[in-house]
Short mmCIF file of C-alpha atoms in Angstrom, two decimals:
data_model
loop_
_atom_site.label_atom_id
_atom_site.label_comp_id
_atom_site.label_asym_id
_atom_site.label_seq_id
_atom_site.Cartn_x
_atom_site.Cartn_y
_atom_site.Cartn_z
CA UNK A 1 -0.10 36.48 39.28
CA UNK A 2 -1.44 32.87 39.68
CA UNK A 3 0.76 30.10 37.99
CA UNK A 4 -2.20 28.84 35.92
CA UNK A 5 -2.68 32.78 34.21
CA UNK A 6 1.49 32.45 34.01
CA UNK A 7 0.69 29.65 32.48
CA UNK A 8 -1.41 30.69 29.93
CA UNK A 9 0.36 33.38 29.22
CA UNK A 10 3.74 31.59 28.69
CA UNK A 11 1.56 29.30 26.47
CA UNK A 12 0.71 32.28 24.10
CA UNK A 13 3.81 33.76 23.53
CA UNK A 14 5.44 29.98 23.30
CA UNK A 15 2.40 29.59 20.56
CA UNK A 16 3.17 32.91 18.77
CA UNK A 17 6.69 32.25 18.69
CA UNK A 18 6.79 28.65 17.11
CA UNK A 19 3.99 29.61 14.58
CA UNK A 20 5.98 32.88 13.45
CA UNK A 21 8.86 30.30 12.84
CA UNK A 22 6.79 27.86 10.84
CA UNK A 23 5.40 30.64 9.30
CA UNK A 24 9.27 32.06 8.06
CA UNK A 25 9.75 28.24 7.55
CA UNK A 26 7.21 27.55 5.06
CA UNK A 27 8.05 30.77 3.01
CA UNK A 28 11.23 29.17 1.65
CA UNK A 29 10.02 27.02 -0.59
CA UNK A 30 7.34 29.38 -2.63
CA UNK A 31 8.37 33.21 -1.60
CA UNK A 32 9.80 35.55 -4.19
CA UNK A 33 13.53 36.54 -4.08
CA UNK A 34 12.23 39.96 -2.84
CA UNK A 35 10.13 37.96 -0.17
CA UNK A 36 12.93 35.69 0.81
CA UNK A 37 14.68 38.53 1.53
CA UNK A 38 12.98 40.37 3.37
CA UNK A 39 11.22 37.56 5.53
CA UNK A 40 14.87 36.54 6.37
CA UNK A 41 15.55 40.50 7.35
CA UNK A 42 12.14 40.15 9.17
CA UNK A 43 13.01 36.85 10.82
CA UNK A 44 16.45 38.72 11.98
CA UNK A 45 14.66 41.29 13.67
CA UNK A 46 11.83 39.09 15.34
CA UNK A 47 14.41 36.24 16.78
CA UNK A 48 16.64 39.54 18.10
CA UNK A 49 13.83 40.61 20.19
CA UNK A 50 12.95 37.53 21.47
CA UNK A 51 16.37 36.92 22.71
CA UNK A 52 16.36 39.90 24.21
CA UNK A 53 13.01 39.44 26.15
CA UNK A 54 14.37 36.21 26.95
CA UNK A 55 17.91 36.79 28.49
CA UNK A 56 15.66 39.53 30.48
CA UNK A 57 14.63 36.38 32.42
CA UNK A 58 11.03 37.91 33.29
CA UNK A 59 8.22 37.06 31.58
CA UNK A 60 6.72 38.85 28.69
CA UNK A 61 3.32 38.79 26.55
CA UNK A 62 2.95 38.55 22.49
CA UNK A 63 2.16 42.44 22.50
CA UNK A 64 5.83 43.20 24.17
CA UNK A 65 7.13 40.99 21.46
CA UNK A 66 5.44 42.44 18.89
CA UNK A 67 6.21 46.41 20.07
CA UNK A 68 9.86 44.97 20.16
CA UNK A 69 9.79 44.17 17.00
CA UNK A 70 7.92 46.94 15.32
CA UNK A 71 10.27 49.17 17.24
CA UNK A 72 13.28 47.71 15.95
CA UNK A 73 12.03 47.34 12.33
CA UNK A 74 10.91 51.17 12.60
CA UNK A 75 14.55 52.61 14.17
CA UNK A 76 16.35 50.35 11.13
CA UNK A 77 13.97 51.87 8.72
CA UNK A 78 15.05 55.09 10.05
CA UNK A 79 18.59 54.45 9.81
CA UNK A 80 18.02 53.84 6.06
CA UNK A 81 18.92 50.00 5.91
CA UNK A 82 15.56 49.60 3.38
CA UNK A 83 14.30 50.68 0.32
CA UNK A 84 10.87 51.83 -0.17
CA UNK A 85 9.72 48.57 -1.87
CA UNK A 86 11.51 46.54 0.83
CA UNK A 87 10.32 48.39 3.32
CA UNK A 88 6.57 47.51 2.05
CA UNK A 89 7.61 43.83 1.47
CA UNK A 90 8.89 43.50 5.20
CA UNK A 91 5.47 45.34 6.48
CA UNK A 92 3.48 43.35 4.67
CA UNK A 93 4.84 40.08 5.70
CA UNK A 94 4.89 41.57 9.67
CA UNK A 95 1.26 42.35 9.52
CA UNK A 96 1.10 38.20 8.44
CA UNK A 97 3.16 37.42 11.24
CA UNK A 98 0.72 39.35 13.86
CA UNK A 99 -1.85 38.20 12.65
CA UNK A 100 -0.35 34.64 13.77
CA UNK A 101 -1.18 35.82 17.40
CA UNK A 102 -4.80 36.62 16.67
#
């Protein structure tokens, strides 16, 4: 890979990453309690997987991030740790976040 497609890349994910943060960020002040919630649960979930891609020391595109994340959120849905009406709130809100990387 050349460095300035490296570079690019590590641009875009550095891009997604900091706007999905502003993006938890400037919930705070006008979410719901429900929203609040589950953007924190969200936020969790998202800064877990980007840890994780990170301490793998390679590096990794906005669609890895995103799979990471929809496959954690999907394995804790399966385990139960939502309600129906969270689980919709904490969708909802993810679909917002991807869209961030559009």
């Amino acid at each position: 890979m050349n460095s300035n497609l490296h570079s690019e890349m590590t641009i875009n994910i550095d891009a997604f990453i900091d706007n999905a943060a502003n993006f938890f960020d400037q919930l705070v002040p006008v979410a719901t309690d429900d929203e609040l919630f589950a953007s924190g649960y969200l936020r969790g979930h998202f800064d877990l997987a980007v840890g994780t891609l990170q301490v793998a020391a390679e590096p990794f595109q906005v669609d890895e991030l995103i799979q990471q994340v929809s496959s954690s959120l999907q394995h804790a849905i399966g385990q139960g740790e939502l309600s129906e009406t969270d689980q919709a709130t904490v969708q909802n809100i993810w679909q917002q976040v991807q869209q961030l990387a559009a």
